[in-house]
PDB file of C-alpha atoms in Angstrom:
ATOM      1  CA  MET A   1      36.698 140.503 168.948  1.00 81.00           C
ATOM      2  CA  THR A   2      33.684 140.817 171.217  1.00 90.00           C
ATOM      3  CA  LYS A   3      33.399 141.039 174.956  1.00 93.00           C
ATOM      4  CA  THR A   4      30.693 139.191 176.886  1.00 94.00           C
ATOM      5  CA  LEU A   5      29.130 141.470 179.471  1.00 95.00           C
ATOM      6  CA  ARG A   6      26.308 139.305 180.743  1.00 96.00           C
ATOM      7  CA  ILE A   7      25.383 135.658 180.477  1.00 97.00           C
ATOM      8  CA  VAL A   8      22.365 133.775 181.829  1.00 97.00           C
ATOM      9  CA  LEU A   9      22.736 130.010 182.188  1.00 97.00           C
ATOM     10  CA  ASP A  10      20.316 127.227 183.019  1.00 97.00           C
ATOM     11  CA  VAL A  11      22.354 125.017 185.362  1.00 96.00           C
ATOM     12  CA  LEU A  12      21.471 121.723 186.998  1.00 96.00           C
ATOM     13  CA  LYS A  13      23.569 121.274 190.144  1.00 94.00           C
ATOM     14  CA  PRO A  14      23.809 118.828 193.061  1.00 93.00           C
ATOM     15  CA  HIS A  15      22.769 120.111 196.516  1.00 91.00           C
ATOM     16  CA  GLN A  16      26.435 120.422 197.529  1.00 87.00           C
ATOM     17  CA  PRO A  17      28.150 122.856 197.148  1.00 88.00           C
ATOM     18  CA  ASN A  18      25.160 124.985 198.150  1.00 90.00           C
ATOM     19  CA  ALA A  19      23.940 128.043 196.229  1.00 93.00           C
ATOM     20  CA  LEU A  20      26.166 130.506 198.117  1.00 93.00           C
ATOM     21  CA  GLU A  21      29.318 128.397 197.809  1.00 90.00           C
ATOM     22  CA  PHE A  22      28.556 127.634 194.183  1.00 92.00           C
ATOM     23  CA  SER A  23      28.022 131.240 193.130  1.00 94.00           C
ATOM     24  CA  SER A  24      30.984 132.458 195.209  1.00 93.00           C
ATOM     25  CA  ALA A  25      33.252 129.959 193.417  1.00 92.00           C
ATOM     26  CA  LEU A  26      32.042 131.355 190.073  1.00 94.00           C
ATOM     27  CA  ALA A  27      32.476 134.954 191.222  1.00 95.00           C
ATOM     28  CA  ASP A  28      36.079 134.134 192.188  1.00 93.00           C
ATOM     29  CA  LEU A  29      36.881 133.404 188.514  1.00 94.00           C
ATOM     30  CA  GLY A  30      37.025 137.064 187.557  1.00 92.00           C
ATOM     31  CA  GLU A  31      37.910 140.222 189.450  1.00 91.00           C
ATOM     32  CA  ASP A  32      34.747 142.056 188.486  1.00 93.00           C
ATOM     33  CA  TYR A  33      32.343 139.129 188.137  1.00 96.00           C
ATOM     34  CA  ARG A  34      28.948 139.587 189.704  1.00 97.00           C
ATOM     35  CA  VAL A  35      26.913 136.402 190.070  1.00 97.00           C
ATOM     36  CA  LYS A  36      23.223 136.002 190.783  1.00 97.00           C
ATOM     37  CA  LEU A  37      21.840 132.522 191.334  1.00 97.00           C
ATOM     38  CA  THR A  38      18.147 131.680 191.497  1.00 96.00           C
ATOM     39  CA  VAL A  39      16.999 128.201 192.458  1.00 96.00           C
ATOM     40  CA  THR A  40      13.937 127.381 190.357  1.00 96.00           C
ATOM     41  CA  GLU A  41      13.346 123.758 191.313  1.00 94.00           C
ATOM     42  CA  VAL A  42      14.568 121.441 194.046  1.00 95.00           C
ATOM     43  CA  ASP A  43      14.701 117.693 193.497  1.00 91.00           C
ATOM     44  CA  LYS A  44      15.811 114.827 195.744  1.00 90.00           C
ATOM     45  CA  LYS A  45      19.446 115.047 194.605  1.00 90.00           C
ATOM     46  CA  THR A  46      19.569 118.105 192.351  1.00 93.00           C
ATOM     47  CA  GLU A  47      18.642 121.779 192.062  1.00 94.00           C
ATOM     48  CA  SER A  48      17.669 123.558 188.844  1.00 96.00           C
ATOM     49  CA  THR A  49      19.129 127.043 188.881  1.00 97.00           C
ATOM     50  CA  ILE A  50      19.367 130.151 186.744  1.00 97.00           C
ATOM     51  CA  VAL A  51      22.844 131.666 187.017  1.00 97.00           C
ATOM     52  CA  THR A  52      23.413 135.221 185.855  1.00 97.00           C
ATOM     53  CA  ILE A  53      27.001 136.396 185.529  1.00 97.00           C
ATOM     54  CA  GLU A  54      27.964 139.984 184.782  1.00 97.00           C
ATOM     55  CA  GLY A  55      31.432 141.378 184.142  1.00 95.00           C
ATOM     56  CA  ALA A  56      33.514 143.486 181.783  1.00 93.00           C
ATOM     57  CA  ASP A  57      34.839 140.468 179.880  1.00 93.00           C
ATOM     58  CA  ILE A  58      33.341 137.122 180.840  1.00 95.00           C
ATOM     59  CA  ASN A  59      35.218 133.959 179.878  1.00 94.00           C
ATOM     60  CA  PHE A  60      32.494 131.372 179.215  1.00 95.00           C
ATOM     61  CA  GLU A  61      34.877 128.410 178.917  1.00 95.00           C
ATOM     62  CA  ASN A  62      36.322 129.043 182.397  1.00 94.00           C
ATOM     63  CA  ILE A  63      32.845 129.325 183.840  1.00 96.00           C
ATOM     64  CA  LYS A  64      31.662 126.125 182.126  1.00 95.00           C
ATOM     65  CA  ASN A  65      34.739 124.228 183.376  1.00 94.00           C
ATOM     66  CA  ALA A  66      34.249 125.478 186.942  1.00 93.00           C
ATOM     67  CA  ILE A  67      30.560 124.526 186.855  1.00 94.00           C
ATOM     68  CA  GLU A  68      31.410 121.017 185.632  1.00 93.00           C
ATOM     69  CA  LYS A  69      34.193 120.726 188.216  1.00 91.00           C
ATOM     70  CA  MET A  70      31.615 121.308 190.942  1.00 91.00           C
ATOM     71  CA  GLY A  71      29.521 118.450 189.577  1.00 91.00           C
ATOM     72  CA  ALA A  72      26.925 120.616 187.813  1.00 93.00           C
ATOM     73  CA  SER A  73      26.014 120.874 184.137  1.00 93.00           C
ATOM     74  CA  VAL A  74      25.052 123.755 181.866  1.00 94.00           C
ATOM     75  CA  HIS A  75      21.722 122.864 180.239  1.00 94.00           C
ATOM     76  CA  SER A  76      21.450 125.967 178.085  1.00 95.00           C
ATOM     77  CA  ILE A  77      22.625 129.521 177.563  1.00 96.00           C
ATOM     78  CA  ASP A  78      19.394 131.451 178.022  1.00 95.00           C
ATOM     79  CA  GLU A  79      20.581 135.015 177.558  1.00 95.00           C
ATOM     80  CA  VAL A  80      23.767 136.840 176.543  1.00 96.00           C
ATOM     81  CA  GLU A  81      24.872 140.426 176.268  1.00 96.00           C
ATOM     82  CA  VAL A  82      27.983 141.070 174.195  1.00 95.00           C
ATOM     83  CA  CYS A  83      29.666 144.181 172.821  1.00 93.00           C
ATOM     84  CA  GLY A  84      32.053 144.609 169.915  1.00 89.00           C
ATOM     85  CA  THR A  85      35.483 146.074 170.547  1.00 80.00           C
ATOM     86  CA  LYS A  86      36.573 146.885 166.977  1.00 76.00           C
ATOM     87  CA  SER A  87      37.193 150.620 166.631  1.00 64.00           C
ATOM     88  CA  THR A  88      35.928 152.295 163.446  1.00 56.00           C
TER      89      THR A  88
ATOM     90  CA  MET B   1      37.715 129.919 202.651  1.00 45.00           C
ATOM     91  CA  ILE B   2      35.924 126.843 201.446  1.00 46.00           C
ATOM     92  CA  PHE B   3      37.162 127.186 197.900  1.00 51.00           C
ATOM     93  CA  ASN B   4      40.573 125.802 198.597  1.00 59.00           C
ATOM     94  CA  LYS B   5      40.566 122.573 196.558  1.00 65.00           C
ATOM     95  CA  LYS B   6      41.148 120.144 199.399  1.00 60.00           C
ATOM     96  CA  GLN B   7      38.610 121.854 201.631  1.00 61.00           C
ATOM     97  CA  LEU B   8      36.062 121.759 198.851  1.00 65.00           C
ATOM     98  CA  LEU B   9      36.663 118.053 198.394  1.00 64.00           C
ATOM     99  CA  LEU B  10      36.301 117.490 202.112  1.00 65.00           C
ATOM    100  CA  HIS B  11      33.199 119.599 202.162  1.00 63.00           C
ATOM    101  CA  VAL B  12      31.599 117.905 199.165  1.00 63.00           C
ATOM    102  CA  LEU B  13      31.294 114.542 200.822  1.00 62.00           C
ATOM    103  CA  ARG B  14      31.385 115.626 204.466  1.00 69.00           C
ATOM    104  CA  ALA B  15      34.692 113.822 204.891  1.00 77.00           C
ATOM    105  CA  ARG B  16      35.542 115.376 208.205  1.00 80.00           C
ATOM    106  CA  SER B  17      32.484 114.053 210.003  1.00 83.00           C
ATOM    107  CA  ILE B  18      33.021 110.595 208.514  1.00 84.00           C
ATOM    108  CA  ALA B  19      36.714 110.587 209.478  1.00 87.00           C
ATOM    109  CA  ARG B  20      35.833 111.776 213.001  1.00 88.00           C
ATOM    110  CA  ARG B  21      33.313 108.975 213.380  1.00 87.00           C
ATOM    111  CA  TYR B  22      35.870 106.394 212.273  1.00 90.00           C
ATOM    112  CA  LEU B  23      38.531 107.950 214.524  1.00 91.00           C
ATOM    113  CA  PHE B  24      36.328 107.485 217.574  1.00 92.00           C
ATOM    114  CA  THR B  25      34.805 104.120 216.641  1.00 91.00           C
ATOM    115  CA  ASN B  26      38.006 102.312 215.761  1.00 93.00           C
ATOM    116  CA  GLY B  27      40.125 104.218 218.285  1.00 94.00           C
ATOM    117  CA  PHE B  28      37.728 103.090 221.018  1.00 94.00           C
ATOM    118  CA  ASP B  29      37.730  99.566 219.598  1.00 94.00           C
ATOM    119  CA  GLY B  30      41.534  99.431 219.601  1.00 95.00           C
ATOM    120  CA  SER B  31      41.884 100.921 223.090  1.00 96.00           C
ATOM    121  CA  LEU B  32      39.332  98.537 224.575  1.00 95.00           C
ATOM    122  CA  THR B  33      40.982  95.543 222.885  1.00 95.00           C
ATOM    123  CA  MET B  34      44.370  96.515 224.327  1.00 96.00           C
ATOM    124  CA  LEU B  35      42.794  97.157 227.726  1.00 95.00           C
ATOM    125  CA  GLY B  36      41.253  93.687 227.591  1.00 95.00           C
ATOM    126  CA  MET B  37      44.535  92.073 226.600  1.00 94.00           C
ATOM    127  CA  VAL B  38      46.708  93.742 229.240  1.00 94.00           C
ATOM    128  CA  THR B  39      44.038  93.094 231.905  1.00 94.00           C
ATOM    129  CA  GLY B  40      43.996  89.448 230.827  1.00 93.00           C
ATOM    130  CA  PHE B  41      47.794  89.230 231.120  1.00 92.00           C
ATOM    131  CA  TYR B  42      47.659  90.920 234.535  1.00 91.00           C
ATOM    132  CA  VAL B  43      45.005  88.474 235.795  1.00 90.00           C
ATOM    133  CA  ALA B  44      47.005  85.530 234.420  1.00 89.00           C
ATOM    134  CA  GLU B  45      50.061  86.910 236.276  1.00 86.00           C
ATOM    135  CA  MET B  46      52.130  86.787 233.106  1.00 83.00           C
ATOM    136  CA  LYS B  47      55.826  87.075 233.952  1.00 81.00           C
ATOM    137  CA  ASP B  48      57.285  87.018 230.443  1.00 85.00           C
ATOM    138  CA  LEU B  49      56.864  90.571 229.160  1.00 87.00           C
ATOM    139  CA  SER B  50      58.184  89.786 225.682  1.00 89.00           C
ATOM    140  CA  VAL B  51      55.353  87.264 225.118  1.00 92.00           C
ATOM    141  CA  ALA B  52      52.778  89.812 226.249  1.00 92.00           C
ATOM    142  CA  ILE B  53      54.292  92.532 224.048  1.00 93.00           C
ATOM    143  CA  SER B  54      54.386  90.200 221.029  1.00 94.00           C
ATOM    144  CA  ALA B  55      50.751  89.195 221.526  1.00 94.00           C
ATOM    145  CA  CYS B  56      49.637  92.816 221.959  1.00 95.00           C
ATOM    146  CA  LEU B  57      51.684  93.961 218.932  1.00 95.00           C
ATOM    147  CA  GLY B  58      50.132  91.162 216.875  1.00 96.00           C
ATOM    148  CA  ALA B  59      46.669  92.372 217.834  1.00 96.00           C
ATOM    149  CA  THR B  60      47.704  95.993 217.099  1.00 96.00           C
ATOM    150  CA  VAL B  61      48.906  95.132 213.602  1.00 96.00           C
ATOM    151  CA  ALA B  62      45.724  93.123 212.969  1.00 96.00           C
ATOM    152  CA  LEU B  63      43.600  96.076 214.151  1.00 95.00           C
ATOM    153  CA  PHE B  64      45.554  98.421 211.856  1.00 96.00           C
ATOM    154  CA  ILE B  65      45.219  96.218 208.761  1.00 97.00           C
ATOM    155  CA  SER B  66      41.583  95.405 209.520  1.00 95.00           C
ATOM    156  CA  GLY B  67      40.758  99.100 210.061  1.00 94.00           C
ATOM    157  CA  LEU B  68      42.592 100.113 206.891  1.00 95.00           C
ATOM    158  CA  SER B  69      41.067  97.520 204.585  1.00 96.00           C
ATOM    159  CA  SER B  70      37.527  97.405 205.959  1.00 93.00           C
ATOM    160  CA  ALA B  71      37.096 101.202 205.883  1.00 92.00           C
ATOM    161  CA  TYR B  72      38.629 101.482 202.401  1.00 94.00           C
ATOM    162  CA  LEU B  73      36.422  98.786 200.895  1.00 95.00           C
ATOM    163  CA  SER B  74      33.181  99.899 202.564  1.00 92.00           C
ATOM    164  CA  GLU B  75      33.765 103.622 201.981  1.00 90.00           C
ATOM    165  CA  LYS B  76      34.793 103.063 198.338  1.00 92.00           C
ATOM    166  CA  ALA B  77      31.637 101.056 197.667  1.00 94.00           C
ATOM    167  CA  GLU B  78      29.511 103.689 199.413  1.00 90.00           C
ATOM    168  CA  ARG B  79      31.091 106.605 197.484  1.00 88.00           C
ATOM    169  CA  GLU B  80      30.802 104.808 194.144  1.00 91.00           C
ATOM    170  CA  LYS B  81      27.122 104.129 194.782  1.00 93.00           C
ATOM    171  CA  GLU B  82      26.557 107.780 195.738  1.00 89.00           C
ATOM    172  CA  LEU B  83      28.461 108.970 192.633  1.00 90.00           C
ATOM    173  CA  ARG B  84      26.470 106.676 190.317  1.00 92.00           C
ATOM    174  CA  GLU B  85      23.181 107.900 191.792  1.00 92.00           C
ATOM    175  CA  LEU B  86      24.240 111.524 191.379  1.00 90.00           C
ATOM    176  CA  GLU B  87      25.400 110.872 187.805  1.00 91.00           C
ATOM    177  CA  GLN B  88      21.989 109.389 187.020  1.00 91.00           C
ATOM    178  CA  ALA B  89      20.221 112.383 188.562  1.00 89.00           C
ATOM    179  CA  LEU B  90      22.396 114.931 186.710  1.00 88.00           C
ATOM    180  CA  LEU B  91      22.751 112.877 183.494  1.00 88.00           C
ATOM    181  CA  VAL B  92      26.477 113.706 183.314  1.00 87.00           C
ATOM    182  CA  ASN B  93      29.761 111.908 183.868  1.00 89.00           C
ATOM    183  CA  LEU B  94      31.205 113.161 187.163  1.00 88.00           C
ATOM    184  CA  LYS B  95      34.579 111.381 186.983  1.00 86.00           C
ATOM    185  CA  GLU B  96      36.527 114.620 186.475  1.00 85.00           C
ATOM    186  CA  SER B  97      34.426 116.702 188.873  1.00 87.00           C
ATOM    187  CA  ASP B  98      35.169 117.365 192.554  1.00 85.00           C
ATOM    188  CA  TYR B  99      32.674 114.603 193.352  1.00 85.00           C
ATOM    189  CA  GLY B 100      34.665 112.166 191.224  1.00 87.00           C
ATOM    190  CA  HIS B 101      37.954 113.195 192.865  1.00 85.00           C
ATOM    191  CA  ALA B 102      36.397 113.033 196.312  1.00 84.00           C
ATOM    192  CA  SER B 103      35.027 109.560 195.696  1.00 86.00           C
ATOM    193  CA  ARG B 104      38.580 108.378 194.908  1.00 86.00           C
ATOM    194  CA  TYR B 105      40.400 110.389 197.582  1.00 85.00           C
ATOM    195  CA  LEU B 106      37.982 110.016 200.497  1.00 86.00           C
ATOM    196  CA  PRO B 107      38.149 106.214 200.984  1.00 90.00           C
ATOM    197  CA  ILE B 108      41.958 106.517 201.309  1.00 91.00           C
ATOM    198  CA  LEU B 109      41.703 109.292 203.910  1.00 89.00           C
ATOM    199  CA  VAL B 110      39.021 107.483 205.885  1.00 91.00           C
ATOM    200  CA  ALA B 111      40.943 104.179 205.691  1.00 94.00           C
ATOM    201  CA  LEU B 112      44.088 105.877 207.048  1.00 94.00           C
ATOM    202  CA  VAL B 113      42.154 107.414 209.951  1.00 94.00           C
ATOM    203  CA  ASN B 114      40.423 104.112 210.660  1.00 94.00           C
ATOM    204  CA  GLY B 115      43.679 102.168 210.586  1.00 96.00           C
ATOM    205  CA  LEU B 116      45.930 104.660 212.360  1.00 96.00           C
ATOM    206  CA  ALA B 117      43.518 105.418 215.240  1.00 95.00           C
ATOM    207  CA  PRO B 118      43.727 101.938 216.849  1.00 95.00           C
ATOM    208  CA  LEU B 119      47.426 101.618 215.910  1.00 96.00           C
ATOM    209  CA  VAL B 120      48.505 104.863 217.627  1.00 97.00           C
ATOM    210  CA  LEU B 121      46.276 104.375 220.682  1.00 96.00           C
ATOM    211  CA  SER B 122      47.357 100.748 221.110  1.00 96.00           C
ATOM    212  CA  LEU B 123      51.033 101.715 220.925  1.00 96.00           C
ATOM    213  CA  VAL B 124      50.467 104.450 223.533  1.00 96.00           C
ATOM    214  CA  ILE B 125      48.737 101.916 225.800  1.00 96.00           C
ATOM    215  CA  LEU B 126      51.646  99.487 225.346  1.00 94.00           C
ATOM    216  CA  LEU B 127      54.272 102.130 226.224  1.00 93.00           C
ATOM    217  CA  PRO B 128      54.528 101.007 229.885  1.00 91.00           C
ATOM    218  CA  LEU B 129      55.286  97.473 228.662  1.00 91.00           C
ATOM    219  CA  PHE B 130      57.969  98.743 226.256  1.00 89.00           C
ATOM    220  CA  PHE B 131      59.583 100.795 229.027  1.00 87.00           C
ATOM    221  CA  ALA B 132      59.089  98.132 231.704  1.00 82.00           C
ATOM    222  CA  GLU B 133      62.791  98.104 232.536  1.00 69.00           C
ATOM    223  CA  GLN B 134      62.830 101.799 233.306  1.00 70.00           C
ATOM    224  CA  LEU B 135      59.466 101.652 235.108  1.00 65.00           C
ATOM    225  CA  ARG B 136      60.497  98.779 237.363  1.00 63.00           C
ATOM    226  CA  SER B 137      61.215 101.277 240.135  1.00 64.00           C
ATOM    227  CA  LEU B 138      57.464 102.060 240.192  1.00 66.00           C
ATOM    228  CA  PRO B 139      55.459 100.128 242.791  1.00 70.00           C
ATOM    229  CA  SER B 140      52.854  98.818 240.307  1.00 75.00           C
ATOM    230  CA  SER B 141      53.329  96.220 237.573  1.00 84.00           C
ATOM    231  CA  PRO B 142      53.780  97.333 233.930  1.00 88.00           C
ATOM    232  CA  PHE B 143      50.392  95.759 233.166  1.00 91.00           C
ATOM    233  CA  LEU B 144      48.704  97.933 235.791  1.00 91.00           C
ATOM    234  CA  ASN B 145      50.443 100.978 234.304  1.00 90.00           C
ATOM    235  CA  SER B 146      49.200  99.942 230.862  1.00 93.00           C
ATOM    236  CA  ILE B 147      45.661  99.543 232.200  1.00 95.00           C
ATOM    237  CA  PHE B 148      45.919 103.032 233.686  1.00 94.00           C
ATOM    238  CA  VAL B 149      47.145 104.501 230.357  1.00 95.00           C
ATOM    239  CA  ALA B 150      44.328 102.678 228.519  1.00 96.00           C
ATOM    240  CA  LEU B 151      41.750 104.184 230.896  1.00 96.00           C
ATOM    241  CA  ILE B 152      43.206 107.669 230.246  1.00 96.00           C
ATOM    242  CA  CYS B 153      43.059 107.069 226.454  1.00 96.00           C
ATOM    243  CA  ILE B 154      39.455 105.880 226.640  1.00 96.00           C
ATOM    244  CA  PHE B 155      38.490 108.809 228.867  1.00 96.00           C
ATOM    245  CA  SER B 156      40.168 111.185 226.349  1.00 95.00           C
ATOM    246  CA  LEU B 157      38.180 109.639 223.494  1.00 95.00           C
ATOM    247  CA  GLY B 158      35.020 110.265 225.510  1.00 94.00           C
ATOM    248  CA  VAL B 159      36.038 113.896 226.044  1.00 94.00           C
ATOM    249  CA  PHE B 160      36.755 114.195 222.289  1.00 92.00           C
ATOM    250  CA  ILE B 161      33.327 112.865 221.361  1.00 89.00           C
ATOM    251  CA  GLY B 162      31.743 115.099 224.006  1.00 91.00           C
ATOM    252  CA  LYS B 163      33.377 118.195 222.489  1.00 89.00           C
ATOM    253  CA  ILE B 164      32.083 117.233 219.014  1.00 86.00           C
ATOM    254  CA  SER B 165      28.527 116.652 220.216  1.00 85.00           C
ATOM    255  CA  LYS B 166      28.764 119.816 222.378  1.00 86.00           C
ATOM    256  CA  GLN B 167      27.959 117.842 225.533  1.00 86.00           C
ATOM    257  CA  PHE B 168      29.583 118.396 228.919  1.00 89.00           C
ATOM    258  CA  TRP B 169      33.071 116.923 228.344  1.00 89.00           C
ATOM    259  CA  LEU B 170      33.409 115.376 231.813  1.00 91.00           C
ATOM    260  CA  TRP B 171      30.135 113.456 231.607  1.00 92.00           C
ATOM    261  CA  SER B 172      30.957 112.208 228.129  1.00 91.00           C
ATOM    262  CA  GLY B 173      34.453 111.144 229.251  1.00 93.00           C
ATOM    263  CA  LEU B 174      33.056 109.419 232.330  1.00 95.00           C
ATOM    264  CA  ARG B 175      30.584 107.434 230.216  1.00 93.00           C
ATOM    265  CA  THR B 176      33.351 105.887 228.111  1.00 94.00           C
ATOM    266  CA  LEU B 177      35.464 105.419 231.239  1.00 95.00           C
ATOM    267  CA  ILE B 178      32.617 103.495 232.931  1.00 96.00           C
ATOM    268  CA  THR B 179      32.397 101.223 229.852  1.00 94.00           C
ATOM    269  CA  ALA B 180      36.120 100.521 230.151  1.00 95.00           C
ATOM    270  CA  ILE B 181      35.932  99.899 233.915  1.00 95.00           C
ATOM    271  CA  VAL B 182      33.001  97.478 233.421  1.00 95.00           C
ATOM    272  CA  THR B 183      35.146  95.636 230.831  1.00 93.00           C
ATOM    273  CA  VAL B 184      38.039  95.404 233.294  1.00 93.00           C
ATOM    274  CA  ILE B 185      35.704  94.133 236.072  1.00 94.00           C
ATOM    275  CA  ILE B 186      34.239  91.423 233.797  1.00 93.00           C
ATOM    276  CA  ILE B 187      37.735  90.260 232.789  1.00 92.00           C
ATOM    277  CA  LEU B 188      38.844  90.239 236.438  1.00 90.00           C
ATOM    278  CA  LEU B 189      35.776  88.163 237.411  1.00 90.00           C
ATOM    279  CA  PHE B 190      36.485  85.733 234.576  1.00 85.00           C
ATOM    280  CA  GLY B 191      40.113  85.568 235.621  1.00 79.00           C
ATOM    281  CA  LEU B 192      39.215  84.790 239.227  1.00 74.00           C
ATOM    282  CA  SER B 193      36.715  82.092 238.239  1.00 75.00           C
ATOM    283  CA  ILE B 194      39.231  80.215 236.044  1.00 69.00           C
TER     284      ILE B 194
END
């Protein structure tokens, strides 16, 4: 088993919920989640964002579901940091 | 916190401001209609209260159904259009997202507000007619009492809208009250000329 420590996502989201509400909703998914959201492009109805999530054990499926629930979509996983947990 | 599901849904499509707008618009519409009807009955010196109550209740039910159906149909069409446009912009299906849920849930909420606002206000305005027997000891006619209640309701709606727009509540209330008084004067003039 591996644990995901950091994940960087390219997310296309609607203007509402706004960046603060959006990232706070993601941070609420895990006790130790730290979320950083950078808006890279603003369109008439959408915002392109880079979302960085850090935590001791990030659950990607939960994050993806929450993002889709808020009307946004994950375009790509741009960066990950994982660590193995198997003891030798 | 905004992340409570219902609050998020409300937030997503600014439901509260829409519902408030409908509450005032149709509440004012209903109150003014009832004011017009009871003023008309007063001018016509209607003696049979049951006829007046039946006519007013008929109008109240019509206002309720009209408010319910018109808001539901228009708001549903508006939300579906907005959802389709957003789906095209995001290139995803939003049916299961908060936007999708809001576009189904919001027209119902708005329709209820739009239908119940004139219904509740009209029934409050008609209270003096319902309790005419008990109010007979009062010097004025039940229609005059109803007109007075209608003016209070309309003034209250003005105060409500004044609080929302952060204007001086008294001035805002007086503006709607003046509209109602002008309506009453026009009906009285019509009544006298017939």
